Amino acid sequence: MAVITGLNLYPIKSAAGLALSEARVSREGLIGDRRYMLARPDGSFVTARTQPRMQSIVVQPVVGGLDLQYGDERLALRHRRFGLQPVTTSVWDDQFTAWSTNPEYDAWFSRILEQPVQLLWAGEKSGRYRDTLGTAVSFADGYPLLLIAEASLTDLNLRADARMEMSRFRTNLVVTGTRAFEEDGWRRIRIGEVEFLVAKPCSRCIMTTIEPGTEDFNRLKEPLATLLRYRRGEDGEVYFGQNLIALNEGKIRLGDEIEVLEYASAPIYPDAAPRRRLLRCVAREPLARDMDTYWLEAADGLPLADYRPGQHLPVALDINGQRHLRYYTLSSSPTRPGRYGISVKRQPDGRVSNWLAEALQPAREPQPGSELLAHAPAGDFILEPAEYYLMLSAGSGVTPMLSMVRALADRQQLQDLVFIHVCRTEADIPARAELEQLAAEHPGLQLEFVLTRPARGEGGRLTLARLAAITALQQRRVYLCGPAGFMQQARSWLLALGVPVGMLQQEYFVGPQSETVSRETHNVHVRIGEREFVGNNQQDLLTQAEGQGMGLPWSCRAGICGSCKQRLKSGEVEQPEAPALSAAERKAGVILACCCVPLSDVELG
């Protein structure tokens, strides 16, 4: 049974929202929703797409107006003080008349945003009539209301590299009791006293990437980065949520059931964003000092994906509402199916390793601290068939070697393997008893632990001479994993000793990277059509042009829609990869103003 579990009102477009227990619905949307909007002196609208601090302006309706707060700044906004002068304004392509409020209110917002703006009121009845909808609309982007199901957000969170809260999507109605994206197939619904037309999916923009409570955009461009991979329509837009039009007026409340009156064919989107699976810790055992193995099973009870010895498990952990991504090599062997084993060394300043050590506890039933999310195992550092092996590891780099040695032992293939592990003391030797038992059972396994800080005697190091003494070195398939300096030195020695480069594999872990660029700031001259101004090599061209009062076309500001395409006539720019820009367009000199940064004097036309 689908029911309403969230009702949200946004009195000022792009400012903070309010949670309601009930609301009155008109043809224009929720009563009081987006009745105010900030605009530039020329009447063009201002949103959090370019002014993310707007979302931190707290709004509280009171009798006769609103009480506003931004940090220590407060404003009592009262209708009786409105000037009510007609102002020509616009939202996207809709041009219409709104009403002025008060110069003091304009000054308050201008001081917060550090640019001249005016606060406009839509009036008791909006002057913005949209022929395509057959109704007047408030200052909302295009449609009166937005609905999203909790199950759809849950599905997104299984895929995205950052954890999303519903507040990012500024929805009016939140629904529970459905399957993920079940709302895609609704055409007409009834909630409480009101019947709604489910008009179209809601296209999403850069505003969804603003980190809640901050003025920062998500460095991974989430959720857009994930939505692009599995909710992208044929028009190139990405969709999340459904736009609604009220067909009559009435009241709706939390807990109201949703009655589906008419269904429609749900759109089909290409899906290239796999879901993570929920894994539960079912056992935990010490491997070495400050290093534990966590044994994981699928929470749904279904078989785990297969893997090869040496591959890693891409893990996502949500700690205090923030998602952390890690890539832990599986120390378990695929010859022992049913469980994944990851062995993690606790680091003094490691947020995730410390959380695992303190919170991840074995449990057979769901409970806090017993579960994590993970994609299927992946990686190219894998065990290949060979007659002779050499495995060199240091510190946590031992984990893929454990998986490989265990697999070879289970397959009775430990004929000739030299395994050298470097660590500090005897307490840091991982799985020592197990490895020594395997060496006793398999004479072909030669173990050596190099201790850099032993409790007694002098510490040792891996040396060129030690590697040179290994028999049949040039015929061995070599696996190398450990700290970067260790791997670099060992690799150079091995190549110098004649090991073919094709026989040597190293493990590298590369996490998500931000796209920030550090460069020395300098001025550039920008010419767009007949206008020319002095800009910089730090900001995108769209932002710089807007700062000069130029109204270039745009929509998503995320490189998705292509509305801001321009042709580069001369100069050099940094144009990152973007979904809206094809390889042919890039070659022809087409750029996206929203995400293109000039590196020299440029001319667009």
mmCIF file with all atom_site columns, N, CA and C in Angstrom, residues 567-597:
data_model
loop_
_atom_site.group_PDB
_atom_site.id
_atom_site.type_symbol
_atom_site.label_atom_id
_atom_site.label_alt_id
_atom_site.label_comp_id
_atom_site.label_asym_id
_atom_site.label_entity_id
_atom_site.label_seq_id
_atom_site.pdbx_PDB_ins_code
_atom_site.Cartn_x
_atom_site.Cartn_y
_atom_site.Cartn_z
_atom_site.occupancy
_atom_site.B_iso_or_equiv
_atom_site.pdbx_formal_charge
_atom_site.auth_seq_id
_atom_site.auth_comp_id
_atom_site.auth_asym_id
_atom_site.auth_atom_id
_atom_site.pdbx_PDB_model_num
ATOM 1  N N  . ARG A 1 567 ? 30.626 27.732 -29.822 1.00 0.00 ? 567 ARG A N  1
ATOM 2  C CA . ARG A 1 567 ? 31.714 27.318 -30.709 1.00 0.00 ? 567 ARG A CA 1
ATOM 3  C C  . ARG A 1 567 ? 32.961 28.138 -30.382 1.00 0.00 ? 567 ARG A C  1
ATOM 4  N N  . LEU A 1 568 ? 34.061 27.447 -30.165 1.00 0.00 ? 568 LEU A N  1
ATOM 5  C CA . LEU A 1 568 ? 35.334 28.098 -29.867 1.00 0.00 ? 568 LEU A CA 1
ATOM 6  C C  . LEU A 1 568 ? 36.001 28.495 -31.178 1.00 0.00 ? 568 LEU A C  1
ATOM 7  N N  . LYS A 1 569 ? 36.103 29.818 -31.404 1.00 0.00 ? 569 LYS A N  1
ATOM 8  C CA . LYS A 1 569 ? 36.713 30.311 -32.645 1.00 0.00 ? 569 LYS A CA 1
ATOM 9  C C  . LYS A 1 569 ? 38.223 30.416 -32.516 1.00 0.00 ? 569 LYS A C  1
ATOM 10 N N  . SER A 1 570 ? 38.694 30.761 -31.302 1.00 0.00 ? 570 SER A N  1
ATOM 11 C CA . SER A 1 570 ? 40.138 30.849 -31.098 1.00 0.00 ? 570 SER A CA 1
ATOM 12 C C  . SER A 1 570 ? 40.428 30.719 -29.613 1.00 0.00 ? 570 SER A C  1
ATOM 13 N N  . GLY A 1 571 ? 41.671 30.351 -29.291 1.00 0.00 ? 571 GLY A N  1
ATOM 14 C CA . GLY A 1 571 ? 42.076 30.215 -27.901 1.00 0.00 ? 571 GLY A CA 1
ATOM 15 C C  . GLY A 1 571 ? 42.067 28.784 -27.415 1.00 0.00 ? 571 GLY A C  1
ATOM 16 N N  . GLU A 1 572 ? 42.511 28.611 -26.188 1.00 0.00 ? 572 GLU A N  1
ATOM 17 C CA . GLU A 1 572 ? 42.622 27.282 -25.581 1.00 0.00 ? 572 GLU A CA 1
ATOM 18 C C  . GLU A 1 572 ? 41.735 27.212 -24.344 1.00 0.00 ? 572 GLU A C  1
ATOM 19 N N  . VAL A 1 573 ? 41.024 26.099 -24.195 1.00 0.00 ? 573 VAL A N  1
ATOM 20 C CA . VAL A 1 573 ? 40.139 25.905 -23.044 1.00 0.00 ? 573 VAL A CA 1
ATOM 21 C C  . VAL A 1 573 ? 40.365 24.516 -22.462 1.00 0.00 ? 573 VAL A C  1
ATOM 22 N N  . GLU A 1 574 ? 39.934 24.362 -21.228 1.00 0.00 ? 574 GLU A N  1
ATOM 23 C CA . GLU A 1 574 ? 39.871 23.028 -20.618 1.00 0.00 ? 574 GLU A CA 1
ATOM 24 C C  . GLU A 1 574 ? 38.418 22.588 -20.639 1.00 0.00 ? 574 GLU A C  1
ATOM 25 N N  . GLN A 1 575 ? 38.117 21.627 -21.479 1.00 0.00 ? 575 GLN A N  1
ATOM 26 C CA . GLN A 1 575 ? 36.762 21.108 -21.606 1.00 0.00 ? 575 GLN A CA 1
ATOM 27 C C  . GLN A 1 575 ? 36.742 19.654 -21.148 1.00 0.00 ? 575 GLN A C  1
ATOM 28 N N  . PRO A 1 576 ? 36.250 19.369 -19.923 1.00 0.00 ? 576 PRO A N  1
ATOM 29 C CA . PRO A 1 576 ? 36.200 17.983 -19.458 1.00 0.00 ? 576 PRO A CA 1
ATOM 30 C C  . PRO A 1 576 ? 35.196 17.166 -20.266 1.00 0.00 ? 576 PRO A C  1
ATOM 31 N N  . GLU A 1 577 ? 35.319 15.865 -20.168 1.00 0.00 ? 577 GLU A N  1
ATOM 32 C CA . GLU A 1 577 ? 34.343 14.990 -20.796 1.00 0.00 ? 577 GLU A CA 1
ATOM 33 C C  . GLU A 1 577 ? 32.959 15.295 -20.229 1.00 0.00 ? 577 GLU A C  1
ATOM 34 N N  . ALA A 1 578 ? 31.961 15.338 -21.104 1.00 0.00 ? 578 ALA A N  1
ATOM 35 C CA . ALA A 1 578 ? 30.604 15.650 -20.681 1.00 0.00 ? 578 ALA A CA 1
ATOM 36 C C  . ALA A 1 578 ? 29.618 14.892 -21.557 1.00 0.00 ? 578 ALA A C  1
ATOM 37 N N  . PRO A 1 579 ? 28.522 14.383 -20.982 1.00 0.00 ? 579 PRO A N  1
ATOM 38 C CA . PRO A 1 579 ? 27.566 13.591 -21.764 1.00 0.00 ? 579 PRO A CA 1
ATOM 39 C C  . PRO A 1 579 ? 26.965 14.335 -22.949 1.00 0.00 ? 579 PRO A C  1
ATOM 40 N N  . ALA A 1 580 ? 26.806 15.664 -22.822 1.00 0.00 ? 580 ALA A N  1
ATOM 41 C CA . ALA A 1 580 ? 26.135 16.427 -23.878 1.00 0.00 ? 580 ALA A CA 1
ATOM 42 C C  . ALA A 1 580 ? 27.038 16.753 -25.054 1.00 0.00 ? 580 ALA A C  1
ATOM 43 N N  . LEU A 1 581 ? 28.315 16.410 -24.982 1.00 0.00 ? 581 LEU A N  1
ATOM 44 C CA . LEU A 1 581 ? 29.273 16.794 -26.011 1.00 0.00 ? 581 LEU A CA 1
ATOM 45 C C  . LEU A 1 581 ? 29.850 15.544 -26.667 1.00 0.00 ? 581 LEU A C  1
ATOM 46 N N  . SER A 1 582 ? 29.574 15.387 -27.949 1.00 0.00 ? 582 SER A N  1
ATOM 47 C CA . SER A 1 582 ? 30.079 14.220 -28.671 1.00 0.00 ? 582 SER A CA 1
ATOM 48 C C  . SER A 1 582 ? 31.522 14.440 -29.095 1.00 0.00 ? 582 SER A C  1
ATOM 49 N N  . ALA A 1 583 ? 32.166 13.355 -29.456 1.00 0.00 ? 583 ALA A N  1
ATOM 50 C CA . ALA A 1 583 ? 33.559 13.450 -29.908 1.00 0.00 ? 583 ALA A CA 1
ATOM 51 C C  . ALA A 1 583 ? 33.656 14.295 -31.177 1.00 0.00 ? 583 ALA A C  1
ATOM 52 N N  . ALA A 1 584 ? 32.662 14.163 -32.059 1.00 0.00 ? 584 ALA A N  1
ATOM 53 C CA . ALA A 1 584 ? 32.669 14.945 -33.293 1.00 0.00 ? 584 ALA A CA 1
ATOM 54 C C  . ALA A 1 584 ? 32.526 16.437 -32.996 1.00 0.00 ? 584 ALA A C  1
ATOM 55 N N  . GLU A 1 585 ? 31.681 16.771 -32.025 1.00 0.00 ? 585 GLU A N  1
ATOM 56 C CA . GLU A 1 585 ? 31.500 18.179 -31.656 1.00 0.00 ? 585 GLU A CA 1
ATOM 57 C C  . GLU A 1 585 ? 32.778 18.744 -31.043 1.00 0.00 ? 585 GLU A C  1
ATOM 58 N N  . ARG A 1 586 ? 33.413 17.966 -30.183 1.00 0.00 ? 586 ARG A N  1
ATOM 59 C CA . ARG A 1 586 ? 34.680 18.429 -29.583 1.00 0.00 ? 586 ARG A CA 1
ATOM 60 C C  . ARG A 1 586 ? 35.709 18.714 -30.674 1.00 0.00 ? 586 ARG A C  1
ATOM 61 N N  . LYS A 1 587 ? 35.778 17.808 -31.633 1.00 0.00 ? 587 LYS A N  1
ATOM 62 C CA . LYS A 1 587 ? 36.740 17.978 -32.729 1.00 0.00 ? 587 LYS A CA 1
ATOM 63 C C  . LYS A 1 587 ? 36.420 19.211 -33.552 1.00 0.00 ? 587 LYS A C  1
ATOM 64 N N  . ALA A 1 588 ? 35.119 19.538 -33.657 1.00 0.00 ? 588 ALA A N  1
ATOM 65 C CA . ALA A 1 588 ? 34.689 20.698 -34.441 1.00 0.00 ? 588 ALA A CA 1
ATOM 66 C C  . ALA A 1 588 ? 34.786 22.000 -33.652 1.00 0.00 ? 588 ALA A C  1
ATOM 67 N N  . GLY A 1 589 ? 35.241 21.936 -32.395 1.00 0.00 ? 589 GLY A N  1
ATOM 68 C CA . GLY A 1 589 ? 35.417 23.149 -31.613 1.00 0.00 ? 589 GLY A CA 1
ATOM 69 C C  . GLY A 1 589 ? 34.224 23.572 -30.793 1.00 0.00 ? 589 GLY A C  1
ATOM 70 N N  . VAL A 1 590 ? 33.251 22.675 -30.613 1.00 0.00 ? 590 VAL A N  1
ATOM 71 C CA . VAL A 1 590 ? 32.091 22.984 -29.781 1.00 0.00 ? 590 VAL A CA 1
ATOM 72 C C  . VAL A 1 590 ? 32.473 22.771 -28.316 1.00 0.00 ? 590 VAL A C  1
ATOM 73 N N  . ILE A 1 591 ? 32.082 23.712 -27.472 1.00 0.00 ? 591 ILE A N  1
ATOM 74 C CA . ILE A 1 591 ? 32.361 23.598 -26.039 1.00 0.00 ? 591 ILE A CA 1
ATOM 75 C C  . ILE A 1 591 ? 31.068 23.814 -25.260 1.00 0.00 ? 591 ILE A C  1
ATOM 76 N N  . LEU A 1 592 ? 31.083 23.437 -23.982 1.00 0.00 ? 592 LEU A N  1
ATOM 77 C CA . LEU A 1 592 ? 29.953 23.667 -23.086 1.00 0.00 ? 592 LEU A CA 1
ATOM 78 C C  . LEU A 1 592 ? 30.351 24.780 -22.121 1.00 0.00 ? 592 LEU A C  1
ATOM 79 N N  . ALA A 1 593 ? 29.663 25.904 -22.199 1.00 0.00 ? 593 ALA A N  1
ATOM 80 C CA . ALA A 1 593 ? 30.035 27.053 -21.376 1.00 0.00 ? 593 ALA A CA 1
ATOM 81 C C  . ALA A 1 593 ? 29.927 26.763 -19.892 1.00 0.00 ? 593 ALA A C  1
ATOM 82 N N  . CYS A 1 594 ? 29.045 25.829 -19.488 1.00 0.00 ? 594 CYS A N  1
ATOM 83 C CA . CYS A 1 594 ? 28.809 25.579 -18.060 1.00 0.00 ? 594 CYS A CA 1
ATOM 84 C C  . CYS A 1 594 ? 29.972 24.865 -17.387 1.00 0.00 ? 594 CYS A C  1
ATOM 85 N N  . CYS A 1 595 ? 30.807 24.176 -18.164 1.00 0.00 ? 595 CYS A N  1
ATOM 86 C CA . CYS A 1 595 ? 31.894 23.409 -17.536 1.00 0.00 ? 595 CYS A CA 1
ATOM 87 C C  . CYS A 1 595 ? 33.218 23.573 -18.270 1.00 0.00 ? 595 CYS A C  1
ATOM 88 N N  . CYS A 1 596 ? 33.312 24.635 -19.072 1.00 0.00 ? 596 CYS A N  1
ATOM 89 C CA . CYS A 1 596 ? 34.515 24.877 -19.862 1.00 0.00 ? 596 CYS A CA 1
ATOM 90 C C  . CYS A 1 596 ? 35.270 26.063 -19.264 1.00 0.00 ? 596 CYS A C  1
ATOM 91 N N  . VAL A 1 597 ? 36.566 25.912 -19.003 1.00 0.00 ? 597 VAL A N  1
ATOM 92 C CA . VAL A 1 597 ? 37.372 26.956 -18.378 1.00 0.00 ? 597 VAL A CA 1
ATOM 93 C C  . VAL A 1 597 ? 38.395 27.468 -19.391 1.00 0.00 ? 597 VAL A C  1
#
